[in-house]
């Protein structure tokens, strides 16, 4: 059984069709990266998967369980971690509490157990020493690593990353990518939206190229980067290489 | 000197009533305000409509008319309050309209992203409110509440009109026996000033105590 199956996913905002007919699936431990121009519905697609945005049609199965028809979506969201572009840490809570609040309040684990779990995940992202700090005292890269620890502490089946480095200063991107790289090696199932093409090439098991609410093409990094079938994919990737050449 | 001391004790008695009036009105107002703000921020359109109508109407009527309606008007339906209670209800209702807007703004100042993050962890709407929105909104409300406190404190003097023996009325009694209006009213004014000034100081200390470390820009999300 596939870990995640998305079939004919549709979403429209008023007159604009944001997601036209998205279908793909993911295996356990797979790293699937979604690339494509801005405003093509990549972020909306992620939010439809845990229904932070309600889809208009289609089917989503997590381990065979229907996400769209689920009565208690909260139960399913516990199993899908999410890391946001803007970090979205809880400003009034310490780093430790940011990571601990999910296991403690949602999973209702004992405080000592939740604390241990939170500390373990903070160690994983290299921030155990900042446990008592508040988000506003951290750098962007540190904030995002806390965001990742917060998602990990729920011990989800899948983590979705919505442009996790787009709000970061260039010198802070590396530390976040490093954590993600480690997660991939640990066998975490990850669905990533990003524009970091070098990273995509290195980390992705499979790539989806999306444009205008549709999947244009998908395949392994070798295929997408070296021999894309569609002209549009080639043009899109070319922008990046041209950009680098000009630099 | 003796005159001064005896006047002072009467005035302090009035001050006690004024403070009681202020605190109970603000408290009543705060409780109603939370519900009005909740209805405006999270309520269905009709709940939002009712809350907004309540808030607009109460903000548009002079406090003296609210007091007269409650104290002199309601007995028409057989509902009678003593002057103190009538004053508390009037000041409380009016303050609830203003406090609801303070709290509404504070709730809206908690970024959408944090709400989304809480939901993504699997929190219910109620959990998100109590663990994420409310604790931050209360902090955002502290500073603007100082202002509301000052307004309610000063407006308790209008309870004079219902015969509540608060600070101003006690002062007026003394004036009627001593014929020293400037001195006595100045003393009353000084007391209002001291309470306002002291409270503002106290609140700003409290605000620092409750401040989120590193988070100085109130209500503005920083990247």
Short mmCIF file of C-alpha atoms in Angstrom, two decimals:
data_model
loop_
_atom_site.label_atom_id
_atom_site.label_comp_id
_atom_site.label_asym_id
_atom_site.label_seq_id
_atom_site.Cartn_x
_atom_site.Cartn_y
_atom_site.Cartn_z
CA UNK A 1 0.00 0.00 0.00
CA UNK A 2 1.15 3.50 -0.80
CA UNK A 3 1.74 5.85 2.09
CA UNK A 4 0.01 8.71 0.33
CA UNK A 5 -2.26 8.65 -2.68
CA UNK A 6 -3.65 11.80 -4.24
CA UNK A 7 -6.22 11.28 -6.96
CA UNK A 8 -7.75 13.97 -9.17
CA UNK A 9 -7.35 16.69 -6.56
CA UNK A 10 -9.21 19.87 -7.45
CA UNK A 11 -9.38 23.31 -5.88
CA UNK A 12 -10.80 26.57 -7.17
CA UNK A 13 -10.87 30.05 -5.67
CA UNK A 14 -13.84 31.90 -7.17
CA UNK A 15 -13.08 31.87 -10.89
CA UNK A 16 -9.54 30.62 -10.70
CA UNK A 17 -8.81 26.94 -10.88
CA UNK A 18 -5.79 26.56 -8.62
CA UNK A 19 -5.51 22.78 -8.77
CA UNK A 20 -6.91 21.21 -11.91
CA UNK A 21 -6.52 17.50 -11.63
CA UNK A 22 -3.59 16.49 -9.47
CA UNK A 23 -2.75 12.82 -9.06
CA UNK A 24 0.39 11.30 -7.57
CA UNK A 25 1.43 8.91 -4.85
CA UNK A 26 4.26 8.39 -2.42
CA UNK A 27 5.96 5.37 -0.91
CA UNK A 28 7.14 5.14 2.64
CA UNK A 29 10.60 6.75 3.15
CA UNK A 30 10.38 8.46 -0.21
CA UNK A 31 11.48 12.06 -0.71
CA UNK A 32 9.23 13.68 -3.27
CA UNK A 33 9.99 17.24 -4.35
CA UNK A 34 7.54 19.55 -6.08
CA UNK A 35 9.02 22.31 -8.21
CA UNK A 36 7.47 24.89 -10.49
CA UNK A 37 6.94 28.62 -10.97
CA UNK A 38 5.41 30.73 -8.17
CA UNK A 39 1.64 30.80 -7.99
CA UNK A 40 1.10 27.43 -9.61
CA UNK A 41 -0.70 25.92 -6.64
CA UNK A 42 2.15 23.97 -5.02
CA UNK A 43 1.52 25.42 -1.60
CA UNK A 44 -2.26 25.07 -1.94
CA UNK A 45 -1.74 21.44 -2.85
CA UNK A 46 0.18 20.76 0.36
CA UNK A 47 -2.49 22.51 2.41
CA UNK A 48 -5.19 20.45 0.72
CA UNK A 49 -3.46 17.25 1.79
CA UNK A 50 -4.02 17.97 5.49
CA UNK A 51 -7.10 20.04 4.73
CA UNK A 52 -5.85 23.32 6.06
CA UNK A 53 -7.44 24.27 2.75
CA UNK A 54 -10.55 22.28 1.85
CA UNK A 55 -10.25 20.61 -1.54
CA UNK A 56 -13.21 20.87 -3.94
CA UNK A 57 -12.84 17.40 -5.35
CA UNK A 58 -10.75 14.29 -5.68
CA UNK A 59 -9.50 11.78 -3.18
CA UNK A 60 -6.60 11.72 -0.73
CA UNK A 61 -5.59 8.49 1.00
CA UNK A 62 -3.10 8.34 3.86
CA UNK A 63 -2.18 4.70 4.47
CA UNK A 64 -5.42 3.86 2.73
CA UNK A 65 -7.52 6.10 4.96
CA UNK A 66 -9.68 8.69 3.24
CA UNK A 67 -8.54 12.14 4.36
CA UNK A 68 -11.32 14.15 2.73
CA UNK A 69 -14.11 12.04 4.18
CA UNK A 70 -12.51 11.78 7.62
CA UNK A 71 -14.88 12.88 10.38
CA UNK A 72 -12.09 13.99 12.69
CA UNK A 73 -9.44 15.59 10.53
CA UNK A 74 -7.45 16.39 13.70
CA UNK A 75 -6.60 12.70 14.02
CA UNK A 76 -5.15 12.65 10.52
CA UNK A 77 -3.27 15.93 10.90
CA UNK A 78 -1.38 14.40 13.82
CA UNK A 79 0.16 12.01 11.32
CA UNK A 80 1.12 14.66 8.76
CA UNK A 81 3.78 17.09 9.92
CA UNK A 82 4.01 20.49 8.30
CA UNK A 83 6.88 22.94 8.09
CA UNK A 84 6.01 26.45 6.93
CA UNK A 85 7.82 29.05 4.90
CA UNK A 86 7.27 31.63 7.65
CA UNK A 87 8.13 29.14 10.44
CA UNK A 88 4.92 30.02 12.32
CA UNK A 89 6.38 29.27 15.71
CA UNK A 90 4.22 30.07 18.73
CA UNK A 91 5.70 33.38 19.88
CA UNK A 92 4.61 33.15 23.51
CA UNK A 93 6.14 29.72 24.10
CA UNK A 94 9.74 28.71 24.65
CA UNK A 95 11.49 26.55 22.08
CA UNK A 96 10.89 23.53 24.29
CA UNK A 97 7.18 24.31 24.66
CA UNK A 98 6.82 24.91 20.93
CA UNK A 99 8.05 21.38 20.31
CA UNK A 100 6.36 19.83 23.33
CA UNK A 101 2.88 21.29 22.94
CA UNK A 102 1.81 18.83 20.25
CA UNK A 103 2.75 15.62 22.09
CA UNK A 104 1.48 17.10 25.36
CA UNK A 105 -1.83 18.68 24.39
CA UNK A 106 -2.78 16.84 21.22
CA UNK A 107 -1.41 13.36 21.85
CA UNK A 108 -1.93 13.81 25.60
CA UNK A 109 1.38 12.21 26.50
CA UNK A 110 2.67 12.51 30.06
CA UNK A 111 4.67 15.65 30.63
CA UNK A 112 7.94 13.80 31.30
CA UNK A 113 7.49 11.68 28.16
CA UNK A 114 6.58 14.70 26.03
CA UNK A 115 9.56 16.63 27.37
CA UNK A 116 11.95 13.80 26.58
CA UNK A 117 10.48 13.49 23.09
CA UNK A 118 10.81 17.22 22.53
CA UNK A 119 14.41 17.31 23.75
CA UNK A 120 15.31 14.35 21.59
CA UNK A 121 14.01 16.13 18.51
CA UNK A 122 15.67 19.39 19.47
CA UNK A 123 18.94 17.47 19.67
CA UNK A 124 18.23 16.10 16.19
CA UNK A 125 18.07 19.64 14.78
CA UNK A 126 20.98 20.78 16.95
CA UNK A 127 19.03 23.15 19.17
CA UNK A 128 18.80 21.43 22.55
CA UNK A 129 20.85 24.28 24.01
CA UNK A 130 18.16 26.80 22.98
CA UNK A 131 15.32 24.95 24.71
CA UNK A 132 14.64 27.86 27.06
CA UNK A 133 14.86 30.59 24.43
CA UNK A 134 11.85 32.23 22.84
CA UNK A 135 11.34 32.30 19.06
CA UNK A 136 12.04 36.02 18.82
CA UNK A 137 15.50 35.40 20.25
CA UNK A 138 16.46 33.00 17.45
CA UNK A 139 17.82 33.49 13.94
CA UNK A 140 15.65 32.53 10.98
CA UNK A 141 17.56 29.31 10.41
CA UNK A 142 17.18 28.33 14.05
CA UNK A 143 13.47 29.14 13.95
CA UNK A 144 12.99 26.87 10.99
CA UNK A 145 14.91 24.06 12.68
CA UNK A 146 12.56 24.43 15.67
CA UNK A 147 9.69 24.26 13.18
CA UNK A 148 11.08 20.98 11.92
CA UNK A 149 11.55 19.64 15.46
CA UNK A 150 7.96 20.60 16.26
CA UNK A 151 6.73 18.57 13.31
CA UNK A 152 9.02 15.64 14.15
CA UNK A 153 7.88 15.49 17.78
CA UNK A 154 4.45 14.33 16.62
CA UNK A 155 6.20 11.30 15.08
CA UNK A 156 4.28 11.72 11.83
CA UNK A 157 4.08 9.30 8.90
CA UNK A 158 4.90 12.13 6.51
CA UNK A 159 6.32 15.64 6.76
CA UNK A 160 5.39 18.34 4.27
CA UNK A 161 7.78 21.24 3.75
CA UNK A 162 6.29 24.38 2.21
CA UNK A 163 9.24 26.34 0.83
CA UNK A 164 11.16 25.93 4.09
CA UNK A 165 14.08 28.13 3.09
CA UNK A 166 12.37 30.85 1.04
CA UNK A 167 12.11 33.29 3.96
CA UNK A 168 15.73 32.82 5.01
CA UNK A 169 18.81 34.90 4.37
CA UNK A 170 21.14 32.99 2.03
CA UNK A 171 23.71 32.26 4.73
CA UNK A 172 21.06 30.57 6.89
CA UNK A 173 19.69 28.21 4.24
CA UNK A 174 22.46 25.65 4.61
CA UNK A 175 21.73 24.69 8.21
CA UNK A 176 18.08 23.97 7.41
CA UNK A 177 18.90 21.92 4.31
CA UNK A 178 21.43 19.99 6.36
CA UNK A 179 18.73 18.95 8.83
CA UNK A 180 16.43 17.93 5.99
CA UNK A 181 19.21 15.93 4.37
CA UNK A 182 19.70 14.02 7.62
CA UNK A 183 15.97 13.33 7.87
CA UNK A 184 15.93 11.92 4.37
CA UNK A 185 18.81 9.62 5.24
CA UNK A 186 16.97 8.54 8.39
CA UNK A 187 14.13 7.36 6.18
CA UNK A 188 11.58 10.08 6.90
CA UNK A 189 8.90 10.35 4.23
CA UNK A 190 9.05 13.91 2.95
CA UNK A 191 7.00 15.95 0.52
CA UNK A 192 8.90 19.14 -0.23
CA UNK A 193 8.08 22.28 -2.15
CA UNK A 194 11.25 24.26 -2.80
CA UNK A 195 13.19 26.37 -5.27
CA UNK A 196 16.60 25.15 -4.08
CA UNK A 197 17.48 23.26 -7.26
CA UNK A 198 20.90 22.03 -6.17
CA UNK A 199 19.35 20.54 -3.08
CA UNK A 200 16.49 19.02 -5.09
CA UNK A 201 18.90 17.29 -7.37
CA UNK A 202 20.78 15.81 -4.47
CA UNK A 203 17.96 14.81 -2.15
CA UNK A 204 14.92 13.96 -4.31
CA UNK A 205 13.95 10.38 -5.05
CA UNK A 206 11.39 11.76 -7.44
CA UNK A 207 10.45 15.20 -8.73
CA UNK A 208 7.11 16.62 -9.80
CA UNK A 209 7.12 19.68 -12.04
CA UNK A 210 3.92 21.66 -11.62
CA UNK A 211 2.58 24.61 -13.56
CA UNK A 212 -0.82 26.34 -13.63
CA UNK A 213 -2.36 23.86 -11.25
CA UNK A 214 -1.30 20.83 -13.26
CA UNK A 215 1.46 18.27 -13.08
CA UNK A 216 3.44 18.80 -16.25
CA UNK A 217 5.92 16.02 -15.71
CA UNK A 218 7.38 13.80 -13.03
CA UNK A 219 10.33 11.48 -12.71
CA UNK A 220 13.73 10.90 -11.18
CA UNK A 221 16.13 13.84 -10.77
CA UNK A 222 18.30 12.47 -13.63
CA UNK A 223 15.35 12.44 -15.97
CA UNK A 224 13.92 15.83 -14.98
CA UNK A 225 17.24 17.67 -14.92
CA UNK A 226 19.04 15.94 -17.77
CA UNK A 227 16.39 14.74 -20.15
CA UNK A 228 12.97 16.31 -19.48
CA UNK A 229 10.25 15.11 -21.85
CA UNK A 230 8.32 18.36 -21.91
CA UNK A 231 9.63 21.58 -23.40
CA UNK A 232 8.08 23.56 -20.52
CA UNK A 233 10.10 21.65 -17.91
CA UNK A 234 13.25 22.31 -19.88
CA UNK A 235 12.47 26.05 -20.09
CA UNK A 236 11.76 26.28 -16.38
CA UNK A 237 14.96 24.55 -15.33
CA UNK A 238 16.91 26.48 -17.91
CA UNK A 239 15.97 29.72 -16.13
CA UNK A 240 17.83 28.49 -13.09
CA UNK A 241 20.95 27.39 -14.94
CA UNK A 242 20.95 30.57 -17.02
CA UNK A 243 20.62 32.58 -13.85
CA UNK A 244 23.62 30.85 -12.37
CA UNK A 245 25.65 31.23 -15.51
CA UNK A 246 24.97 34.99 -15.56
CA UNK A 247 26.07 35.24 -11.98
CA UNK B 1 -5.88 70.88 60.37
CA UNK B 2 -8.75 69.12 62.06
CA UNK B 3 -11.01 70.23 59.25
CA UNK B 4 -8.55 68.85 56.77
CA UNK B 5 -8.34 65.47 58.50
CA UNK B 6 -12.08 65.04 58.83
CA UNK B 7 -12.61 66.02 55.19
CA UNK B 8 -9.86 63.66 54.20
CA UNK B 9 -11.49 60.69 55.89
CA UNK B 10 -14.78 61.40 54.12
CA UNK B 11 -13.00 61.79 50.81
CA UNK B 12 -11.08 58.57 51.30
CA UNK B 13 -14.38 56.78 51.95
CA UNK B 14 -15.61 58.15 48.64
CA UNK B 15 -12.38 57.08 46.99
CA UNK B 16 -13.01 53.54 48.18
CA UNK B 17 -16.43 53.56 46.50
CA UNK B 18 -14.92 54.99 43.32
CA UNK B 19 -12.29 52.27 43.17
CA UNK B 20 -14.89 49.56 43.85
CA UNK B 21 -17.10 51.02 41.13
CA UNK B 22 -14.20 51.10 38.68
CA UNK B 23 -12.95 47.59 39.36
CA UNK B 24 -16.36 45.88 39.31
CA UNK B 25 -17.39 47.74 36.15
CA UNK B 26 -14.18 46.81 34.38
CA UNK B 27 -14.53 43.21 35.49
CA UNK B 28 -18.14 42.98 34.29
CA UNK B 29 -17.07 44.67 31.07
CA UNK B 30 -14.16 42.27 30.55
CA UNK B 31 -16.34 39.17 30.84
CA UNK B 32 -18.93 40.44 28.38
CA UNK B 33 -16.17 41.78 26.11
CA UNK B 34 -14.57 38.36 25.66
CA UNK B 35 -17.84 36.95 24.36
CA UNK B 36 -18.51 39.93 22.11
CA UNK B 37 -14.99 39.70 20.66
CA UNK B 38 -15.31 35.94 20.17
CA UNK B 39 -18.60 36.41 18.35
CA UNK B 40 -17.04 39.06 16.13
CA UNK B 41 -13.90 37.12 15.31
CA UNK B 42 -15.12 33.52 15.15
CA UNK B 43 -18.93 33.77 15.07
CA UNK B 44 -21.27 32.98 12.19
CA UNK B 45 -22.50 36.05 10.34
CA UNK B 46 -25.61 36.47 12.47
CA UNK B 47 -23.68 36.21 15.73
CA UNK B 48 -21.15 38.65 14.38
CA UNK B 49 -24.04 40.96 13.40
CA UNK B 50 -25.59 40.89 16.88
CA UNK B 51 -22.22 41.46 18.59
CA UNK B 52 -21.32 44.30 16.26
CA UNK B 53 -24.74 45.95 16.72
CA UNK B 54 -24.35 45.67 20.52
CA UNK B 55 -20.90 47.18 20.41
CA UNK B 56 -21.80 50.04 18.04
CA UNK B 57 -24.95 51.00 19.93
CA UNK B 58 -23.27 51.07 23.34
CA UNK B 59 -20.34 53.05 22.00
CA UNK B 60 -22.69 55.66 20.55
CA UNK B 61 -24.80 56.48 23.63
CA UNK B 62 -23.62 58.93 26.28
CA UNK B 63 -22.92 57.14 29.55
CA UNK B 64 -25.34 59.39 31.43
CA UNK B 65 -28.23 58.27 29.22
CA UNK B 66 -27.28 54.61 29.71
CA UNK B 67 -27.31 55.19 33.47
CA UNK B 68 -30.67 56.99 33.39
CA UNK B 69 -32.22 54.28 31.22
CA UNK B 70 -31.12 51.57 33.61
CA UNK B 71 -31.79 53.40 36.86
CA UNK B 72 -34.94 55.33 35.97
CA UNK B 73 -36.12 53.46 32.88
CA UNK B 74 -36.04 49.81 33.88
CA UNK B 75 -38.32 50.23 36.93
CA UNK B 76 -41.08 50.69 34.32
CA UNK B 77 -40.75 46.92 33.83
CA UNK B 78 -40.44 46.36 37.56
CA UNK B 79 -36.65 45.95 37.40
CA UNK B 80 -35.06 48.05 40.13
CA UNK B 81 -31.39 48.37 41.01
CA UNK B 82 -29.80 50.35 43.78
CA UNK B 83 -27.70 53.23 42.51
CA UNK B 84 -24.35 51.47 42.91
CA UNK B 85 -25.47 48.38 40.99
CA UNK B 86 -27.13 50.51 38.29
CA UNK B 87 -23.87 52.42 37.91
CA UNK B 88 -21.82 49.22 37.70
CA UNK B 89 -24.13 47.77 35.05
CA UNK B 90 -24.07 50.96 32.99
CA UNK B 91 -20.32 51.46 33.19
CA UNK B 92 -19.74 47.73 32.69
CA UNK B 93 -21.92 47.49 29.59
CA UNK B 94 -20.38 50.56 28.02
CA UNK B 95 -16.88 49.39 28.88
CA UNK B 96 -17.61 45.94 27.46
CA UNK B 97 -18.20 47.57 24.07
CA UNK B 98 -14.78 49.24 24.18
CA UNK B 99 -12.97 46.30 25.76
CA UNK B 100 -14.42 43.97 23.12
CA UNK B 101 -12.66 46.04 20.47
CA UNK B 102 -9.39 45.90 22.38
CA UNK B 103 -9.66 42.15 22.68
CA UNK B 104 -10.86 41.69 19.11
CA UNK B 105 -7.83 43.59 17.81
CA UNK B 106 -5.58 41.53 20.08
CA UNK B 107 -7.04 38.26 18.80
CA UNK B 108 -6.58 39.37 15.22
CA UNK B 109 -2.98 40.34 15.98
CA UNK B 110 -2.13 36.70 16.60
CA UNK B 111 -0.83 35.69 13.19
CA UNK B 112 -2.85 33.45 10.92
CA UNK B 113 0.27 31.33 10.44
CA UNK B 114 0.42 30.36 14.11
CA UNK B 115 -3.22 29.30 14.01
CA UNK B 116 -2.49 27.23 10.91
CA UNK B 117 0.55 25.66 12.59
CA UNK B 118 -1.54 24.73 15.63
CA UNK B 119 -4.21 23.15 13.43
CA UNK B 120 -1.53 21.29 11.47
CA UNK B 121 -0.40 19.65 14.72
CA UNK B 122 -3.91 18.33 15.15
CA UNK B 123 -5.23 20.86 17.64
CA UNK B 124 -8.97 21.48 17.58
CA UNK B 125 -10.30 25.01 17.23
CA UNK B 126 -10.92 25.18 20.98
CA UNK B 127 -7.41 23.95 21.84
CA UNK B 128 -5.92 26.43 19.39
CA UNK B 129 -7.85 29.23 21.06
CA UNK B 130 -6.84 28.35 24.61
CA UNK B 131 -3.21 27.39 23.97
CA UNK B 132 -2.26 29.78 21.18
CA UNK B 133 -4.62 32.72 20.55
CA UNK B 134 -5.88 33.59 24.02
CA UNK B 135 -2.54 33.75 25.90
CA UNK B 136 -1.10 36.06 23.27
CA UNK B 137 -4.23 38.18 22.92
CA UNK B 138 -4.30 38.82 26.67
CA UNK B 139 -0.74 40.15 26.50
CA UNK B 140 -1.59 42.39 23.56
CA UNK B 141 -4.57 43.74 25.54
CA UNK B 142 -2.67 44.91 28.62
CA UNK B 143 -1.44 48.24 27.28
CA UNK B 144 -4.70 49.41 25.69
CA UNK B 145 -6.55 48.29 28.84
CA UNK B 146 -4.72 50.95 30.84
CA UNK B 147 -6.45 53.52 28.73
CA UNK B 148 -9.83 51.89 29.30
CA UNK B 149 -9.18 51.78 33.04
CA UNK B 150 -8.52 55.50 33.07
CA UNK B 151 -11.71 56.25 31.15
CA UNK B 152 -13.87 54.10 33.42
CA UNK B 153 -12.25 55.53 36.54
CA UNK B 154 -13.05 59.07 35.48
CA UNK B 155 -16.54 58.18 34.30
CA UNK B 156 -17.44 56.74 37.70
CA UNK B 157 -17.86 60.38 38.69
CA UNK B 158 -20.98 60.41 36.52
CA UNK B 159 -22.54 57.92 38.97
CA UNK B 160 -22.90 61.11 41.04
CA UNK B 161 -26.05 61.69 39.04
CA UNK B 162 -27.63 58.50 40.44
CA UNK B 163 -26.73 59.47 43.99
CA UNK B 164 -23.89 57.00 44.43
CA UNK B 165 -21.70 58.35 47.23
CA UNK B 166 -18.47 58.07 45.33
CA UNK B 167 -15.52 60.41 45.49
CA UNK B 168 -17.11 63.38 43.73
CA UNK B 169 -20.35 63.24 45.75
CA UNK B 170 -18.51 63.00 49.05
CA UNK B 171 -16.44 65.97 47.93
CA UNK B 172 -19.58 67.88 47.10
CA UNK B 173 -21.03 67.16 50.57
CA UNK B 174 -17.95 68.67 52.13
CA UNK B 175 -18.15 71.68 49.84
CA UNK B 176 -21.73 72.27 50.93
CA UNK B 177 -20.66 72.55 54.58
CA UNK B 178 -17.26 74.21 54.19
CA UNK B 179 -17.76 76.48 51.18
CA UNK B 180 -14.28 75.59 49.95
CA UNK B 181 -15.07 74.34 46.45
CA UNK B 182 -11.68 75.00 44.89
CA UNK B 183 -9.75 73.27 47.65
CA UNK B 184 -12.03 70.26 47.95
CA UNK B 185 -12.49 69.67 44.23
CA UNK B 186 -8.73 70.03 43.81
CA UNK B 187 -8.29 67.29 46.39
CA UNK B 188 -10.72 65.08 44.44
CA UNK B 189 -8.86 65.81 41.22
CA UNK B 190 -5.56 64.98 42.88
CA UNK B 191 -6.92 61.62 44.00
CA UNK B 192 -8.13 60.74 40.49
CA UNK B 193 -4.72 61.73 39.23
CA UNK B 194 -2.83 59.66 41.78
CA UNK B 195 -4.93 56.55 41.06
CA UNK B 196 -4.54 56.93 37.29
CA UNK B 197 -0.84 57.62 37.50
CA UNK B 198 -0.22 54.79 39.95
CA UNK B 199 -2.21 52.31 37.90
CA UNK B 200 -0.45 53.24 34.69
CA UNK B 201 2.88 52.69 36.37
CA UNK B 202 1.71 49.40 37.84
CA UNK B 203 0.41 48.17 34.47
CA UNK B 204 3.58 49.07 32.63
CA UNK B 205 5.58 47.08 35.19
CA UNK B 206 3.15 44.18 34.82
CA UNK B 207 3.41 44.43 31.07
CA UNK B 208 7.16 44.05 31.23
CA UNK B 209 6.73 41.06 33.51
CA UNK B 210 4.41 39.36 31.04
CA UNK B 211 6.32 40.39 27.94
CA UNK B 212 7.53 37.63 25.65
CA UNK B 213 11.35 37.75 25.67
CA UNK B 214 12.78 39.17 22.48
CA UNK B 215 9.31 39.96 21.17
CA UNK B 216 9.07 43.71 21.45
CA UNK B 217 6.92 44.77 18.56
CA UNK B 218 3.43 44.31 19.89
CA UNK B 219 1.03 42.52 17.63
CA UNK B 220 3.32 42.58 14.64
CA UNK B 221 4.63 39.32 13.30
CA UNK B 222 8.32 39.42 12.58
CA UNK B 223 9.97 37.01 10.19
#
